Short mmCIF file of C-alpha atoms in Angstrom, two decimals:
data_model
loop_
_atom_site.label_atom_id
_atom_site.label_comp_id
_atom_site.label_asym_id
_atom_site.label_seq_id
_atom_site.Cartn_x
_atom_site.Cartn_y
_atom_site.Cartn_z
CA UNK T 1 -15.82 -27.78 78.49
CA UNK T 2 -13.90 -30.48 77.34
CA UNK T 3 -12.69 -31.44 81.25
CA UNK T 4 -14.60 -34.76 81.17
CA UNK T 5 -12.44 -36.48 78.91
CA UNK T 6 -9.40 -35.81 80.94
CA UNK T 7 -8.07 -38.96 82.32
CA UNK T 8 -7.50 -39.58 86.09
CA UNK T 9 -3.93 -40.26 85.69
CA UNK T 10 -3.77 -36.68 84.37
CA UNK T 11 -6.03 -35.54 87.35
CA UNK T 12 -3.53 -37.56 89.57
CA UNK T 13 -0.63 -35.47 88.29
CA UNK T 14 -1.86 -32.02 87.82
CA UNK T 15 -2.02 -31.86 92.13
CA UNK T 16 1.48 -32.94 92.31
CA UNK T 17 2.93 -30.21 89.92
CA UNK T 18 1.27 -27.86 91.74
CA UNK T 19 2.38 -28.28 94.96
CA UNK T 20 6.19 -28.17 93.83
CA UNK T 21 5.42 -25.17 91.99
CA UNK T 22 4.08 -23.63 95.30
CA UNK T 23 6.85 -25.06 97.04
CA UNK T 24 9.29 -23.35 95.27
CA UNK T 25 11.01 -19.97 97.31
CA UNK T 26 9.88 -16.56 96.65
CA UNK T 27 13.04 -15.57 94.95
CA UNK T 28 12.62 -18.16 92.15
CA UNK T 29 12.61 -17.37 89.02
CA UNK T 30 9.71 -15.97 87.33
CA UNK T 31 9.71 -19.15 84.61
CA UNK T 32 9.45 -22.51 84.83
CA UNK T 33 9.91 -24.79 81.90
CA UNK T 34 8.54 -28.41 81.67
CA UNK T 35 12.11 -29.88 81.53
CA UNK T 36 12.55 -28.70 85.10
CA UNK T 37 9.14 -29.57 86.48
CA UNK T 38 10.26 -33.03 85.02
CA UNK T 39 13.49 -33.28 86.37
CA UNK T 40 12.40 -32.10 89.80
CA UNK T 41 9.71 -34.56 90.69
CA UNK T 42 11.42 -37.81 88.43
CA UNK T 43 9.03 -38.05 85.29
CA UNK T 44 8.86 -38.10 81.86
CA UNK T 45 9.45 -34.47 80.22
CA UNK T 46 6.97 -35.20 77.42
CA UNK T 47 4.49 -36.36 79.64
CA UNK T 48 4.76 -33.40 81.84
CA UNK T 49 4.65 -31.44 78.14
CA UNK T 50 1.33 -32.82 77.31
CA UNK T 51 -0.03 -32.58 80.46
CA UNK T 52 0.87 -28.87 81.28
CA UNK T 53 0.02 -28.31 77.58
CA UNK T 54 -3.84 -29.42 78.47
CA UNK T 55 -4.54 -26.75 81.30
CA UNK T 56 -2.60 -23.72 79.95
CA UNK T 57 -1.75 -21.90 76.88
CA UNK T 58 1.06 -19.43 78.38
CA UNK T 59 3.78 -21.91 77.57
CA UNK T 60 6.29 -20.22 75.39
CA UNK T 61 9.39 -22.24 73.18
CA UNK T 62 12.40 -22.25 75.35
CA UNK T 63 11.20 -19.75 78.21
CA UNK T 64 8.30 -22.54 79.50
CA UNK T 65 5.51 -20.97 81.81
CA UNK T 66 5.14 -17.85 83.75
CA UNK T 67 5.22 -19.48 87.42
CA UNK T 68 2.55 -17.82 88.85
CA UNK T 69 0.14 -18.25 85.64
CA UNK T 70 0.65 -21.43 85.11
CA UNK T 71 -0.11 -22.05 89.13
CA UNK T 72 -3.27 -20.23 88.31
CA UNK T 73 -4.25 -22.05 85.53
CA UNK T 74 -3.75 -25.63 87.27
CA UNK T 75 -6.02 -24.24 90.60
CA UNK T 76 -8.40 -23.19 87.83
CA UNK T 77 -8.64 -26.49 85.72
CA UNK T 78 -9.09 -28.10 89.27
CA UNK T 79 -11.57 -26.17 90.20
CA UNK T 80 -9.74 -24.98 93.61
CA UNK T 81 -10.57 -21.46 93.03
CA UNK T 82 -14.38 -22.58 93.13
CA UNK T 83 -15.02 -23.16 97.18
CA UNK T 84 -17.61 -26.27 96.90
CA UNK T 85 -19.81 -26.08 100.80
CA UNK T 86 -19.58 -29.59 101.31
CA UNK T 87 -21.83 -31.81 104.62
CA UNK T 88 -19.72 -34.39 106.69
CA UNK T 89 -21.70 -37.21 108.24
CA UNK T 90 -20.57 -38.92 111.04
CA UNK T 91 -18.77 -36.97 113.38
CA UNK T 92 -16.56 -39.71 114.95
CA UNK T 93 -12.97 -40.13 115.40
CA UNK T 94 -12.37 -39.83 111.44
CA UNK T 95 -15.09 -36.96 110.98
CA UNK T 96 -13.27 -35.06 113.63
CA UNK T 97 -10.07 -35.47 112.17
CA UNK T 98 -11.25 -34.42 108.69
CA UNK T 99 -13.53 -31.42 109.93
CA UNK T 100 -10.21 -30.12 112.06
CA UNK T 101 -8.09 -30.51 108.70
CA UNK T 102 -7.53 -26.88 107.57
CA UNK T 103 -5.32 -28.31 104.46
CA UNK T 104 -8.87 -28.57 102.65
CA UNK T 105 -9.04 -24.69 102.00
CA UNK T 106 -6.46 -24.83 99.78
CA UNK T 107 -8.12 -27.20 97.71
CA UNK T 108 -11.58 -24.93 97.58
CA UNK T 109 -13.56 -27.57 99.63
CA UNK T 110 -15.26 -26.08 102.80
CA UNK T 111 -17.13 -27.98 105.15
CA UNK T 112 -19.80 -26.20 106.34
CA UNK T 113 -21.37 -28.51 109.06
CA UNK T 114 -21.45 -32.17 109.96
CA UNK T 115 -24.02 -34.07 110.98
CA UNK T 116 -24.68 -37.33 113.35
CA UNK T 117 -26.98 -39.21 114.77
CA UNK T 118 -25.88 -38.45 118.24
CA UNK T 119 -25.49 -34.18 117.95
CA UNK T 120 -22.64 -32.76 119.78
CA UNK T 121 -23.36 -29.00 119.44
CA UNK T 122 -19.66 -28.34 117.61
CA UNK T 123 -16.32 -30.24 117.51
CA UNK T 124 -13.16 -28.59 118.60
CA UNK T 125 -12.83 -27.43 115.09
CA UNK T 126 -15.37 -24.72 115.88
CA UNK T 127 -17.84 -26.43 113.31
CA UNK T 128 -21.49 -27.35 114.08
CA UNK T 129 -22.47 -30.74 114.85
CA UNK T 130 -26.38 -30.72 113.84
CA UNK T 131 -28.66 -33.86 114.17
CA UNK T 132 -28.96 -36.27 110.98
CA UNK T 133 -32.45 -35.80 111.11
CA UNK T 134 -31.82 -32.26 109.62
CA UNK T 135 -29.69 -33.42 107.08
CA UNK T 136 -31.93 -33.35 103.82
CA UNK T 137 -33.41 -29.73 104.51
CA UNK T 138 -30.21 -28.76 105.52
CA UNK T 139 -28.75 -29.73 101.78
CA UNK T 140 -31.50 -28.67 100.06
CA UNK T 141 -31.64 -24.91 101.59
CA UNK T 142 -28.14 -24.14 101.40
CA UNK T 143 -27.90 -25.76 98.26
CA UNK T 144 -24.84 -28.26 99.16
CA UNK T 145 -23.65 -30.65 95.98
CA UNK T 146 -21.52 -32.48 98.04
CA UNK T 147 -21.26 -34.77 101.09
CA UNK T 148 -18.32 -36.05 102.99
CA UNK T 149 -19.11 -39.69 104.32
CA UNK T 150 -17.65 -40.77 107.76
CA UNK T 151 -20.63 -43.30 108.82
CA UNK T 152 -19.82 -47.07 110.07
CA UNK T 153 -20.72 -49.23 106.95
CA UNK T 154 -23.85 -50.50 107.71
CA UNK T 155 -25.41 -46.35 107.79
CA UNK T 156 -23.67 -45.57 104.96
CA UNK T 157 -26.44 -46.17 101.74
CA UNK T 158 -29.13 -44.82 104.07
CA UNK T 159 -27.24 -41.37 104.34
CA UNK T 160 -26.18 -41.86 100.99
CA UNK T 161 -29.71 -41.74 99.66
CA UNK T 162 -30.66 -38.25 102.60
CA UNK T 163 -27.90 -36.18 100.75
CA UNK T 164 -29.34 -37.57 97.02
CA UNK T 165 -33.02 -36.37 98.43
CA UNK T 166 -31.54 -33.46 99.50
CA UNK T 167 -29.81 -32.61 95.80
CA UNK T 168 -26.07 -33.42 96.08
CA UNK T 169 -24.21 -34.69 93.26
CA UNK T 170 -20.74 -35.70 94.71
CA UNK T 171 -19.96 -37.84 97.47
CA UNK T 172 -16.62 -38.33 99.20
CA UNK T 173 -16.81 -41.63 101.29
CA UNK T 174 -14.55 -42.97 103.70
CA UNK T 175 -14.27 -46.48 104.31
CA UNK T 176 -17.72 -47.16 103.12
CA UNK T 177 -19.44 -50.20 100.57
CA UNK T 178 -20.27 -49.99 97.55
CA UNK T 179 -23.18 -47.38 97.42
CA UNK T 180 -26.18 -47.66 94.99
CA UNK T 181 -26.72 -44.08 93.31
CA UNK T 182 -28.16 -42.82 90.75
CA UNK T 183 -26.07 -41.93 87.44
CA UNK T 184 -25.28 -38.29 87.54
CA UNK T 185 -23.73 -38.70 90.82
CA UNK T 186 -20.12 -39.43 91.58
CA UNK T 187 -19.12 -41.40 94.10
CA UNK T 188 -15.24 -41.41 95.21
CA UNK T 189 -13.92 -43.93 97.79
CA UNK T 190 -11.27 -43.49 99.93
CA UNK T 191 -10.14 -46.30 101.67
CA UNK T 192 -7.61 -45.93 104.30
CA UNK T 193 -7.88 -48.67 105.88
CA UNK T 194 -7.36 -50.97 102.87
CA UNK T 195 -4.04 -48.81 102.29
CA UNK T 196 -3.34 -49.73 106.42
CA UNK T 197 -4.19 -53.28 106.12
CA UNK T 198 -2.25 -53.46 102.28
CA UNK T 199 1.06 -52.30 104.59
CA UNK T 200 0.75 -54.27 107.32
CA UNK T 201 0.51 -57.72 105.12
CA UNK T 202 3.47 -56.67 103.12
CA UNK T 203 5.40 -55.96 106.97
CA UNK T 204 4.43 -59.25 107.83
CA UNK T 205 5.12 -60.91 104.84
CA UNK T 206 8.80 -59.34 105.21
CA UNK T 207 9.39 -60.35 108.87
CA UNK T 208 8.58 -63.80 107.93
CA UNK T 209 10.71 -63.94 105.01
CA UNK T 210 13.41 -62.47 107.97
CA UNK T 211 12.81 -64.97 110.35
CA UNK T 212 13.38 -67.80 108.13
CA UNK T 213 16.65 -67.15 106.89
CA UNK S 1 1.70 -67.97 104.45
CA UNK S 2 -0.43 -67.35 101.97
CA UNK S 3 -1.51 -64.34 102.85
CA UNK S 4 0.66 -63.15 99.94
CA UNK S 5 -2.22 -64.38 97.41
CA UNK S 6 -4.71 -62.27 99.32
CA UNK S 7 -6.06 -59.73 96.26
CA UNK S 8 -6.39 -56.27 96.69
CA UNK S 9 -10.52 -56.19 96.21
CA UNK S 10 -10.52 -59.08 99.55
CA UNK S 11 -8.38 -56.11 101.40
CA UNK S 12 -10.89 -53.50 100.59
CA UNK S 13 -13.89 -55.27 101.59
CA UNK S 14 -13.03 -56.81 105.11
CA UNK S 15 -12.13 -53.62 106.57
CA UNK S 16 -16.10 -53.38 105.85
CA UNK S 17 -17.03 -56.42 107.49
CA UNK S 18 -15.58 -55.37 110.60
CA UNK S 19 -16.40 -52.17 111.06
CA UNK S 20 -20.01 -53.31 110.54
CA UNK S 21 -19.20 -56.31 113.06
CA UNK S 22 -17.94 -53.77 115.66
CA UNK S 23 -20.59 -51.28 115.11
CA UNK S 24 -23.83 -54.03 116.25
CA UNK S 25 -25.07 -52.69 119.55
CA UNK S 26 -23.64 -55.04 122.75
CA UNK S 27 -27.44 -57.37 123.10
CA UNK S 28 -27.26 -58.55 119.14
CA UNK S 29 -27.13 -61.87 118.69
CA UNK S 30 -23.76 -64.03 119.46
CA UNK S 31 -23.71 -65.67 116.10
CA UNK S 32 -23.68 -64.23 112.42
CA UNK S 33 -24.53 -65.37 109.19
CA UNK S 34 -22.72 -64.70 105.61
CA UNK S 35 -26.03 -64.19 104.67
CA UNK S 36 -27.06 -61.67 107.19
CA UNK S 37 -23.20 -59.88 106.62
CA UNK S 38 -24.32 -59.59 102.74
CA UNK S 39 -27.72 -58.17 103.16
CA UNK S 40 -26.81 -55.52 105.68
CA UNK S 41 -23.80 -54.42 103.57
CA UNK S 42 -25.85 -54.39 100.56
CA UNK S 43 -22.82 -56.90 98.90
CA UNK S 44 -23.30 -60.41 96.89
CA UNK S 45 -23.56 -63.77 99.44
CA UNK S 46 -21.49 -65.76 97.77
CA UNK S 47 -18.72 -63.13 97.98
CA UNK S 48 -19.00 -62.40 101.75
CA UNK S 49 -18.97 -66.23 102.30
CA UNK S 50 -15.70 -66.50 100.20
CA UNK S 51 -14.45 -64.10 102.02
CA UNK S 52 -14.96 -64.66 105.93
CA UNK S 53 -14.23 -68.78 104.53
CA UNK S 54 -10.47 -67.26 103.93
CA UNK S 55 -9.83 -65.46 107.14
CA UNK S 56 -12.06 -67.45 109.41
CA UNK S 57 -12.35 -71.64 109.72
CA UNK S 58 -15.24 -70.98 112.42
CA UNK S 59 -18.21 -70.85 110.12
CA UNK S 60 -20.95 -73.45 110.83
CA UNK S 61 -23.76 -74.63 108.70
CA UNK S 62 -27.15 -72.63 109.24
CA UNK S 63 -25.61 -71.09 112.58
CA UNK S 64 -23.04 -69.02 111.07
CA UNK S 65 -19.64 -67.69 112.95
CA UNK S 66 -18.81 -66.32 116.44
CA UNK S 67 -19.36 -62.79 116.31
CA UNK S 68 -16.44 -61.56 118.58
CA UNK S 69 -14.51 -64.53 117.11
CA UNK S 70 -15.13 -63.21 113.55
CA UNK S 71 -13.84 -59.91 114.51
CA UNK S 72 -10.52 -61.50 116.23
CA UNK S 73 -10.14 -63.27 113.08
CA UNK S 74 -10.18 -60.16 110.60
CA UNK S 75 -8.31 -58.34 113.09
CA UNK S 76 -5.86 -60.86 113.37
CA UNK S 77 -5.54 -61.27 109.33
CA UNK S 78 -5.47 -57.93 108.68
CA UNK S 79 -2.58 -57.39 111.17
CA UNK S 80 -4.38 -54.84 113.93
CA UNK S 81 -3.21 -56.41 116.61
CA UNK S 82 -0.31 -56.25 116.03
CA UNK S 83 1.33 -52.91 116.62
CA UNK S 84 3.31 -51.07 113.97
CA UNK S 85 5.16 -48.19 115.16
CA UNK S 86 6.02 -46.03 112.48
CA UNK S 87 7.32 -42.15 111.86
CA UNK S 88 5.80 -39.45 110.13
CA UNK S 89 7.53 -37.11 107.66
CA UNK S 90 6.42 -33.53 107.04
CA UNK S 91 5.10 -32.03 109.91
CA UNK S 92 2.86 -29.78 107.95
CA UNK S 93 -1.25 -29.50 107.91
CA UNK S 94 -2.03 -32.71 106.83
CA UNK S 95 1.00 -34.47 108.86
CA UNK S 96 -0.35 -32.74 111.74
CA UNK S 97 -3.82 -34.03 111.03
CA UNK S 98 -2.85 -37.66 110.61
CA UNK S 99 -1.03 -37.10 114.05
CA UNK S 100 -3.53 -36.17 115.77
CA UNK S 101 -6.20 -38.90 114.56
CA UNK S 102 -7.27 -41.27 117.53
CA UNK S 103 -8.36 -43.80 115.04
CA UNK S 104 -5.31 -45.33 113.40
CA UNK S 105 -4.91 -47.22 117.26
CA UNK S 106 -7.84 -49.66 115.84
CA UNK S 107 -5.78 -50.48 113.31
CA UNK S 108 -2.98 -50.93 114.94
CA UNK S 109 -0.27 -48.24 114.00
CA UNK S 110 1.41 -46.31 116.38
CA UNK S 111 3.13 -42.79 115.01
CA UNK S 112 5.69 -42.61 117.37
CA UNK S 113 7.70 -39.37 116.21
CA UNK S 114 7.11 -36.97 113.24
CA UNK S 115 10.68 -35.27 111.18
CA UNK S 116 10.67 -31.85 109.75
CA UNK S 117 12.99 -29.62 108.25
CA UNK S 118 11.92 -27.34 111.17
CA UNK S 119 10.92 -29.31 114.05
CA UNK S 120 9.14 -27.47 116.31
CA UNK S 121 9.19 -29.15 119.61
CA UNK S 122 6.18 -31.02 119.59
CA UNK S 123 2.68 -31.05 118.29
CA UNK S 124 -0.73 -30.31 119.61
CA UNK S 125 -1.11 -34.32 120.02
CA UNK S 126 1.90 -34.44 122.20
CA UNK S 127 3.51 -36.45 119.85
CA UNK S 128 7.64 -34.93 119.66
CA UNK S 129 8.53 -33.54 116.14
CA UNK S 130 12.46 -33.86 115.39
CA UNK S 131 14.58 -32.82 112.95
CA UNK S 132 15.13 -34.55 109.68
CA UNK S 133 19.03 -34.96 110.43
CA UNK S 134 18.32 -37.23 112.92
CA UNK S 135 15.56 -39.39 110.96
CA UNK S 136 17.81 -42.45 109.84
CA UNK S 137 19.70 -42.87 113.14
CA UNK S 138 16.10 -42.70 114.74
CA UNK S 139 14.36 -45.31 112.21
CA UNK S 140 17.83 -47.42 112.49
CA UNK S 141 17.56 -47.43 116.63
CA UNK S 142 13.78 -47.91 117.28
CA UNK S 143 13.53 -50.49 114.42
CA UNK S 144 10.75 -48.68 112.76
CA UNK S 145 9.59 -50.47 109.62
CA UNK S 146 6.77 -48.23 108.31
CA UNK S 147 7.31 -44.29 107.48
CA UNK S 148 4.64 -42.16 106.49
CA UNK S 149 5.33 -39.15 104.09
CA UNK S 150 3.25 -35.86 104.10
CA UNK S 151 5.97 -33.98 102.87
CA UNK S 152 6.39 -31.52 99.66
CA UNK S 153 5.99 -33.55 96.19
CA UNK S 154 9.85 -32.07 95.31
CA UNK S 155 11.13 -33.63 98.57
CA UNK S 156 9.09 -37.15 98.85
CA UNK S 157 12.42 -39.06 96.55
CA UNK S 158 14.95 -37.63 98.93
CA UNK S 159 12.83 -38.61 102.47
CA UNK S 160 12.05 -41.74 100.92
CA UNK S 161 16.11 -42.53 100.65
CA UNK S 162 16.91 -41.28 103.96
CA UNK S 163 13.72 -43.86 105.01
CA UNK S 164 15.05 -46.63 103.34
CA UNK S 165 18.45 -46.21 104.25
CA UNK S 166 16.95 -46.15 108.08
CA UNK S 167 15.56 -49.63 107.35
CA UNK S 168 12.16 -49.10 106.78
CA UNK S 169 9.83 -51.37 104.49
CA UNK S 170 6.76 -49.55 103.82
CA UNK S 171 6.18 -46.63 102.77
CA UNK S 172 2.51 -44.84 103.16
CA UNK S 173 2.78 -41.71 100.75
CA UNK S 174 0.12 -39.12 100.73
CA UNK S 175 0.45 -36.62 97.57
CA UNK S 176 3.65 -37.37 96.53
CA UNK S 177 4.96 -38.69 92.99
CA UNK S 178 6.21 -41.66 92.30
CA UNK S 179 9.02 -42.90 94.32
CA UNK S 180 12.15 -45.02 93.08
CA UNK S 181 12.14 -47.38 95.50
CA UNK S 182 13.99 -50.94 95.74
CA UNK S 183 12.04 -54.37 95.41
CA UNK S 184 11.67 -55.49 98.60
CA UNK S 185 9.81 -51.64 99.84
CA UNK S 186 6.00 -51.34 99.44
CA UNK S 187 4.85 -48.07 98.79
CA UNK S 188 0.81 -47.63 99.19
CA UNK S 189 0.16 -43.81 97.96
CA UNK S 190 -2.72 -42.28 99.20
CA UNK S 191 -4.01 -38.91 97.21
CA UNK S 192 -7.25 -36.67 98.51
CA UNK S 193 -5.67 -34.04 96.45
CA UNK S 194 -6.85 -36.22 93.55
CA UNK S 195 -10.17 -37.37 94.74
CA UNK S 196 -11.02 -34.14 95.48
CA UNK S 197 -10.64 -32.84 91.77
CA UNK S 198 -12.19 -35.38 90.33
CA UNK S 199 -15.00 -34.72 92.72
CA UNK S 200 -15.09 -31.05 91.80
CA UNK S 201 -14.79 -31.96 87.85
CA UNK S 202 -18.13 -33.99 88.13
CA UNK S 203 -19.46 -30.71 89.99
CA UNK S 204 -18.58 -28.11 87.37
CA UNK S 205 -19.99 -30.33 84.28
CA UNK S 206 -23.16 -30.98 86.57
CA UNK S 207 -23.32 -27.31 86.84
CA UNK S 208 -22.63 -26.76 83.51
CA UNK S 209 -25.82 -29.00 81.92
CA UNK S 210 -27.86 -27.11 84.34
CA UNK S 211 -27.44 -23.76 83.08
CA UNK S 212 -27.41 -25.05 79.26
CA UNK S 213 -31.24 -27.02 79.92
#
């Protein structure tokens, strides 16, 4: 495959062409070349080269890519045309929000159910709210690899370690420690409220520097 | 000030500590210990105690701190109680997501309008969506200091002027490139897009070793 030596930066990129190139009108044209990609979203043209150069082979000297291919071959290398079933745990005021997103379709990722410790029967989302105490059969019989994280801290390793019994291999957590796992699975933090708290300093920081003038 | 100095890795963890402060059921105990903090969020002692030692003076020998003090004290460093009100750009599925999610009030930002090239009135959160023309003069009247971008990659430069021009000072991007912005402007970028293929990377190559054992 190859994939696992691509950097993140690349991986950080690759989502970003592709939503200008989706972006673009129905009447534009056919091509795209990597001089425009550049120029439209403010980066480097060989960087854009390299990188476009990495998840397709339909670039051609002076014409660039066949929009729609190349579109194609980036949902591809990401793996968006693969749905993944994916768990939620946690079905609070975050778990809600994410289960009612319908943005993650277009990134193959479909969440199935979501589970909590206090069932609710289904969110407004339409989407099953089953007890956590189902959770490991759950994974195992539908054969889930991955699990979306929305539990206060302090549950977070325990439900961590359900979804490993139950055979995931990816887990997408929200505001959550560290977790212990083993080492063929992947772990990805997301960490809004650093981001939240990161802003609010700088505001601060700014008003003060205001105020004393 | 000083909270300048404050490192990124100190931002990331107290969010932690206080949603595992907040989530102890009503009859736990008054007082908490660094100790207790560490081995409940599975996290080194001597870190934890750094930590609370820099937002909080209240620690006492062998008794530990306030609990509801404690969690004034992050909340207080971390700036949620203080309100930001800020606007939201791209009115989209994700924009309407973040609109509609109850839980940025604990963290003390308030999305008072979103902007879209088509506004349409207002969303299912009540919350009015206006027209981008009228985004500066809004920003400019209400004082808004923080704008939050969920708009197109190809767009994000061109909101993020108008933004600036409006006065704002931080910027909370979500799956845009890199902006150009001036010194003074924080931008904190935010990208599921990206966690999301990495996750699904690790899930193909798992895949992958499976079928060659």
């Amino acid at each position: 495959m190859g994939q696992k030596e691509i950097s993140k930066s690349v991986l950080k990129r690759l989502p970003n062409y592709l939503a200008y190139l989706k972006s673009l009108p129905a009447g534009s044209s056919v091509n795209i070349s990597a001089t425009a990609l550049a120029n439209a979203l403010n980066m480097g043209e060989v960087q854009v080269r390299k990188d476009l150069a990495m998840v397709s082979s339909g670039g051609r000297p002076k014409v660039g890519y066949l929009r729609e291919s190349l579109i194609e071959d980036i949902e591809q290398f990401l793996g968006y045309n693969n749905t993944t079933d994916a768990v939620l745990i946690g079905a609070g005021k975050l778990g809600r929000a994410l289960l009612g997103y319908k943005g993650f379709a277009d990134y193959g990722l479909n969440i199935v159910a979501a589970f909590d410790v206090q069932p609710t029967g289904a969110t407004e989302s339409g989407k099953p709210v089953l007890p956590l105490s189902e959770l490991e059969r759950f994974c195992r019989e539908n054969k889930i690899l991955m699990g979306i994280l929305t539990v206060p801290a302090d549950s977070a390793q325990q439900v961590a370690d359900l979804l490993i019994a139950g055979g995931i291999k990816a887990i997408w957590s929200f505001a959550s420690p560290r977790l212990e796992v083993p080492g063929n699975i992947l772990v990805q933090y997301e960490n809004m409220a650093t981001s939240l708290a990161v802003l609010s300093m700088h505001l601060a920081a700014q008003i003060n520097a205001n105020n004393e003038k």
